[in-house]
mmCIF file with all atom_site columns, C-alpha atoms in Angstrom:
data_model
loop_
_atom_site.group_PDB
_atom_site.id
_atom_site.type_symbol
_atom_site.label_atom_id
_atom_site.label_alt_id
_atom_site.label_comp_id
_atom_site.label_asym_id
_atom_site.label_entity_id
_atom_site.label_seq_id
_atom_site.pdbx_PDB_ins_code
_atom_site.Cartn_x
_atom_site.Cartn_y
_atom_site.Cartn_z
_atom_site.occupancy
_atom_site.B_iso_or_equiv
_atom_site.pdbx_formal_charge
_atom_site.auth_seq_id
_atom_site.auth_comp_id
_atom_site.auth_asym_id
_atom_site.auth_atom_id
_atom_site.pdbx_PDB_model_num
ATOM 1   C CA . VAL Z 1 1   ? 10.691  -13.364 12.372 1.00 0.00 ? 45  VAL Z CA 1
ATOM 2   C CA . GLU Z 1 2   ? 6.928   -13.793 12.184 1.00 0.00 ? 46  GLU Z CA 1
ATOM 3   C CA . VAL Z 1 3   ? 4.357   -11.708 14.005 1.00 0.00 ? 47  VAL Z CA 1
ATOM 4   C CA . VAL Z 1 4   ? 1.104   -13.559 14.659 1.00 0.00 ? 48  VAL Z CA 1
ATOM 5   C CA . HIS Z 1 5   ? -2.044  -11.581 15.472 1.00 0.00 ? 49  HIS Z CA 1
ATOM 6   C CA . ARG Z 1 6   ? -4.796  -13.396 17.369 1.00 0.00 ? 50  ARG Z CA 1
ATOM 7   C CA . ASP Z 1 7   ? -8.144  -12.169 18.677 1.00 0.00 ? 51  ASP Z CA 1
ATOM 8   C CA . ALA Z 1 8   ? -9.171  -12.291 22.359 1.00 0.00 ? 52  ALA Z CA 1
ATOM 9   C CA . ASP Z 1 9   ? -10.338 -15.891 21.922 1.00 0.00 ? 53  ASP Z CA 1
ATOM 10  C CA . GLY Z 1 10  ? -6.997  -16.942 20.444 1.00 0.00 ? 54  GLY Z CA 1
ATOM 11  C CA . ALA Z 1 11  ? -8.241  -17.321 16.877 1.00 0.00 ? 55  ALA Z CA 1
ATOM 12  C CA . LEU Z 1 12  ? -5.708  -16.448 14.183 1.00 0.00 ? 56  LEU Z CA 1
ATOM 13  C CA . LYS Z 1 13  ? -6.281  -13.012 12.621 1.00 0.00 ? 57  LYS Z CA 1
ATOM 14  C CA . SER Z 1 14  ? -3.106  -12.586 10.566 1.00 0.00 ? 58  SER Z CA 1
ATOM 15  C CA . ILE Z 1 15  ? 0.536   -13.532 10.237 1.00 0.00 ? 59  ILE Z CA 1
ATOM 16  C CA . TYR Z 1 16  ? 3.151   -11.000 9.224  1.00 0.00 ? 60  TYR Z CA 1
ATOM 17  C CA . ARG Z 1 17  ? 6.731   -11.917 8.362  1.00 0.00 ? 61  ARG Z CA 1
ATOM 18  C CA . LEU Z 1 18  ? 9.169   -9.080  8.998  1.00 0.00 ? 62  LEU Z CA 1
ATOM 19  C CA . ASP Z 1 19  ? 11.109  -8.172  5.852  1.00 0.00 ? 63  ASP Z CA 1
ATOM 20  C CA . LEU Z 1 20  ? 14.455  -7.107  7.273  1.00 0.00 ? 64  LEU Z CA 1
ATOM 21  C CA . PRO Z 1 21  ? 17.898  -6.835  5.688  1.00 0.00 ? 65  PRO Z CA 1
ATOM 22  C CA . ASP Z 1 22  ? 20.257  -9.731  6.384  1.00 0.00 ? 66  ASP Z CA 1
ATOM 23  C CA . SER Z 1 23  ? 22.409  -7.379  8.455  1.00 0.00 ? 67  SER Z CA 1
ATOM 24  C CA . ILE Z 1 24  ? 19.679  -7.274  11.131 1.00 0.00 ? 68  ILE Z CA 1
ATOM 25  C CA . THR Z 1 25  ? 20.330  -10.645 12.675 1.00 0.00 ? 69  THR Z CA 1
ATOM 26  C CA . ARG Z 1 26  ? 18.393  -12.523 15.360 1.00 0.00 ? 70  ARG Z CA 1
ATOM 27  C CA . GLU Z 1 27  ? 21.117  -11.463 17.779 1.00 0.00 ? 71  GLU Z CA 1
ATOM 28  C CA . LYS Z 1 28  ? 20.568  -7.793  16.952 1.00 0.00 ? 72  LYS Z CA 1
ATOM 29  C CA . LEU Z 1 29  ? 16.795  -8.217  17.319 1.00 0.00 ? 73  LEU Z CA 1
ATOM 30  C CA . ARG Z 1 30  ? 17.269  -9.907  20.683 1.00 0.00 ? 74  ARG Z CA 1
ATOM 31  C CA . GLU Z 1 31  ? 19.591  -7.126  21.866 1.00 0.00 ? 75  GLU Z CA 1
ATOM 32  C CA . PHE Z 1 32  ? 17.069  -4.542  20.648 1.00 0.00 ? 76  PHE Z CA 1
ATOM 33  C CA . ALA Z 1 33  ? 14.244  -6.357  22.468 1.00 0.00 ? 77  ALA Z CA 1
ATOM 34  C CA . ARG Z 1 34  ? 16.320  -6.421  25.653 1.00 0.00 ? 78  ARG Z CA 1
ATOM 35  C CA . GLY Z 1 35  ? 17.301  -2.770  25.471 1.00 0.00 ? 79  GLY Z CA 1
ATOM 36  C CA . VAL Z 1 36  ? 14.173  -1.077  24.158 1.00 0.00 ? 80  VAL Z CA 1
ATOM 37  C CA . PHE Z 1 37  ? 12.514  -1.006  27.588 1.00 0.00 ? 81  PHE Z CA 1
ATOM 38  C CA . VAL Z 1 38  ? 15.482  0.968   28.935 1.00 0.00 ? 82  VAL Z CA 1
ATOM 39  C CA . LYS Z 1 39  ? 16.672  2.982   25.931 1.00 0.00 ? 83  LYS Z CA 1
ATOM 40  C CA . GLY Z 1 40  ? 13.338  3.647   24.238 1.00 0.00 ? 84  GLY Z CA 1
ATOM 41  C CA . LEU Z 1 41  ? 12.782  3.859   20.496 1.00 0.00 ? 85  LEU Z CA 1
ATOM 42  C CA . SER Z 1 42  ? 14.613  7.038   19.446 1.00 0.00 ? 86  SER Z CA 1
ATOM 43  C CA . HIS Z 1 43  ? 17.092  6.608   16.638 1.00 0.00 ? 87  HIS Z CA 1
ATOM 44  C CA . GLY Z 1 44  ? 19.778  8.326   18.708 1.00 0.00 ? 88  GLY Z CA 1
ATOM 45  C CA . ALA Z 1 45  ? 19.750  5.447   21.186 1.00 0.00 ? 89  ALA Z CA 1
ATOM 46  C CA . TRP Z 1 46  ? 20.248  2.820   18.484 1.00 0.00 ? 90  TRP Z CA 1
ATOM 47  C CA . THR Z 1 47  ? 22.355  4.402   15.720 1.00 0.00 ? 91  THR Z CA 1
ATOM 48  C CA . GLY Z 1 48  ? 25.663  6.176   15.378 1.00 0.00 ? 92  GLY Z CA 1
ATOM 49  C CA . GLY Z 1 49  ? 29.200  5.124   16.160 1.00 0.00 ? 93  GLY Z CA 1
ATOM 50  C CA . ALA Z 1 50  ? 28.364  3.012   19.193 1.00 0.00 ? 94  ALA Z CA 1
ATOM 51  C CA . GLY Z 1 51  ? 24.846  2.089   18.068 1.00 0.00 ? 95  GLY Z CA 1
ATOM 52  C CA . LEU Z 1 52  ? 23.522  -1.352  17.278 1.00 0.00 ? 96  LEU Z CA 1
ATOM 53  C CA . PHE Z 1 53  ? 22.164  -0.318  13.843 1.00 0.00 ? 97  PHE Z CA 1
ATOM 54  C CA . SER Z 1 54  ? 23.133  1.913   10.972 1.00 0.00 ? 98  SER Z CA 1
ATOM 55  C CA . ARG Z 1 55  ? 20.568  4.637   10.356 1.00 0.00 ? 99  ARG Z CA 1
ATOM 56  C CA . SER Z 1 56  ? 19.195  2.816   7.302  1.00 0.00 ? 100 SER Z CA 1
ATOM 57  C CA . GLU Z 1 57  ? 18.877  -0.448  9.278  1.00 0.00 ? 101 GLU Z CA 1
ATOM 58  C CA . TYR Z 1 58  ? 17.075  1.382   12.068 1.00 0.00 ? 102 TYR Z CA 1
ATOM 59  C CA . ASP Z 1 59  ? 14.688  3.102   9.644  1.00 0.00 ? 103 ASP Z CA 1
ATOM 60  C CA . ARG Z 1 60  ? 13.924  -0.215  7.950  1.00 0.00 ? 104 ARG Z CA 1
ATOM 61  C CA . LEU Z 1 61  ? 13.384  -1.934  11.318 1.00 0.00 ? 105 LEU Z CA 1
ATOM 62  C CA . MET Z 1 62  ? 11.001  0.804   12.497 1.00 0.00 ? 106 MET Z CA 1
ATOM 63  C CA . ALA Z 1 63  ? 9.061   0.685   9.223  1.00 0.00 ? 107 ALA Z CA 1
ATOM 64  C CA . GLU Z 1 64  ? 8.633   -3.086  9.542  1.00 0.00 ? 108 GLU Z CA 1
ATOM 65  C CA . LEU Z 1 65  ? 7.693   -2.892  13.224 1.00 0.00 ? 109 LEU Z CA 1
ATOM 66  C CA . GLU Z 1 66  ? 5.115   -0.240  12.368 1.00 0.00 ? 110 GLU Z CA 1
ATOM 67  C CA . ARG Z 1 67  ? 3.628   -2.389  9.575  1.00 0.00 ? 111 ARG Z CA 1
ATOM 68  C CA . ALA Z 1 68  ? 3.471   -5.313  11.999 1.00 0.00 ? 112 ALA Z CA 1
ATOM 69  C CA . GLY Z 1 69  ? 1.643   -3.223  14.615 1.00 0.00 ? 113 GLY Z CA 1
ATOM 70  C CA . ILE Z 1 70  ? 4.490   -3.392  17.127 1.00 0.00 ? 114 ILE Z CA 1
ATOM 71  C CA . VAL Z 1 71  ? 5.253   0.332   17.177 1.00 0.00 ? 115 VAL Z CA 1
ATOM 72  C CA . ALA Z 1 72  ? 3.107   3.359   16.344 1.00 0.00 ? 116 ALA Z CA 1
ATOM 73  C CA . TRP Z 1 73  ? 3.650   7.089   16.156 1.00 0.00 ? 117 TRP Z CA 1
ATOM 74  C CA . ILE Z 1 74  ? 2.677   8.859   19.375 1.00 0.00 ? 118 ILE Z CA 1
ATOM 75  C CA . ASP Z 1 75  ? 1.038   11.519  17.199 1.00 0.00 ? 119 ASP Z CA 1
ATOM 76  C CA . PRO Z 1 76  ? 0.936   10.644  13.490 1.00 0.00 ? 120 PRO Z CA 1
ATOM 77  C CA . ASP Z 1 77  ? 0.430   14.325  12.646 1.00 0.00 ? 121 ASP Z CA 1
ATOM 78  C CA . ASN Z 1 78  ? 3.476   15.374  14.687 1.00 0.00 ? 122 ASN Z CA 1
ATOM 79  C CA . ARG Z 1 79  ? 6.142   12.738  14.214 1.00 0.00 ? 123 ARG Z CA 1
ATOM 80  C CA . THR Z 1 80  ? 8.693   14.748  16.164 1.00 0.00 ? 124 THR Z CA 1
ATOM 81  C CA . GLN Z 1 81  ? 7.092   13.237  19.283 1.00 0.00 ? 125 GLN Z CA 1
ATOM 82  C CA . GLY Z 1 82  ? 8.458   9.861   18.250 1.00 0.00 ? 126 GLY Z CA 1
ATOM 83  C CA . ARG Z 1 83  ? 7.127   6.343   18.421 1.00 0.00 ? 127 ARG Z CA 1
ATOM 84  C CA . LYS Z 1 84  ? 5.761   4.135   21.168 1.00 0.00 ? 128 LYS Z CA 1
ATOM 85  C CA . LEU Z 1 85  ? 5.348   0.419   21.627 1.00 0.00 ? 129 LEU Z CA 1
ATOM 86  C CA . THR Z 1 86  ? 1.808   -0.782  21.172 1.00 0.00 ? 130 THR Z CA 1
ATOM 87  C CA . ARG Z 1 87  ? 0.366   -3.111  23.803 1.00 0.00 ? 131 ARG Z CA 1
ATOM 88  C CA . PRO Z 1 88  ? 0.801   -6.128  21.494 1.00 0.00 ? 132 PRO Z CA 1
ATOM 89  C CA . GLY Z 1 89  ? 4.229   -4.773  20.551 1.00 0.00 ? 133 GLY Z CA 1
ATOM 90  C CA . ARG Z 1 90  ? 5.330   -4.762  24.164 1.00 0.00 ? 134 ARG Z CA 1
ATOM 91  C CA . ALA Z 1 91  ? 4.293   -8.411  24.487 1.00 0.00 ? 135 ALA Z CA 1
ATOM 92  C CA . ALA Z 1 92  ? 6.072   -9.295  21.226 1.00 0.00 ? 136 ALA Z CA 1
ATOM 93  C CA . LEU Z 1 93  ? 9.336   -7.681  22.297 1.00 0.00 ? 137 LEU Z CA 1
ATOM 94  C CA . GLU Z 1 94  ? 9.171   -9.316  25.716 1.00 0.00 ? 138 GLU Z CA 1
ATOM 95  C CA . HIS Z 1 95  ? 8.730   -12.642 23.903 1.00 0.00 ? 139 HIS Z CA 1
ATOM 96  C CA . TRP Z 1 96  ? 11.630  -11.936 21.522 1.00 0.00 ? 140 TRP Z CA 1
ATOM 97  C CA . ARG Z 1 97  ? 13.802  -10.852 24.419 1.00 0.00 ? 141 ARG Z CA 1
ATOM 98  C CA . ASP Z 1 98  ? 13.327  -14.247 26.029 1.00 0.00 ? 142 ASP Z CA 1
ATOM 99  C CA . THR Z 1 99  ? 13.223  -16.554 22.985 1.00 0.00 ? 143 THR Z CA 1
ATOM 100 C CA . LEU Z 1 100 ? 15.233  -15.244 20.033 1.00 0.00 ? 144 LEU Z CA 1
#
């Protein structure tokens, strides 16, 4: 999956290719994109016995989404508050939800 950053005029700023393990398939990304607006981003919603990801898959996904500018820490100095979708991240996940 590629993340393309453009400026307000539509000019290309950067392209980032997510480096995810093979176990995180397009189907899993689509399911994540569909559910994130309801479940949120906490690892408890996405890992465990009935979760979509193993804990290591989830941690890798969050690290890649953070590098791509899709998620960010609510308070980088107090990570217990969790992560949030960035404005571009929200648009990206809405796009993935509908196209992956």
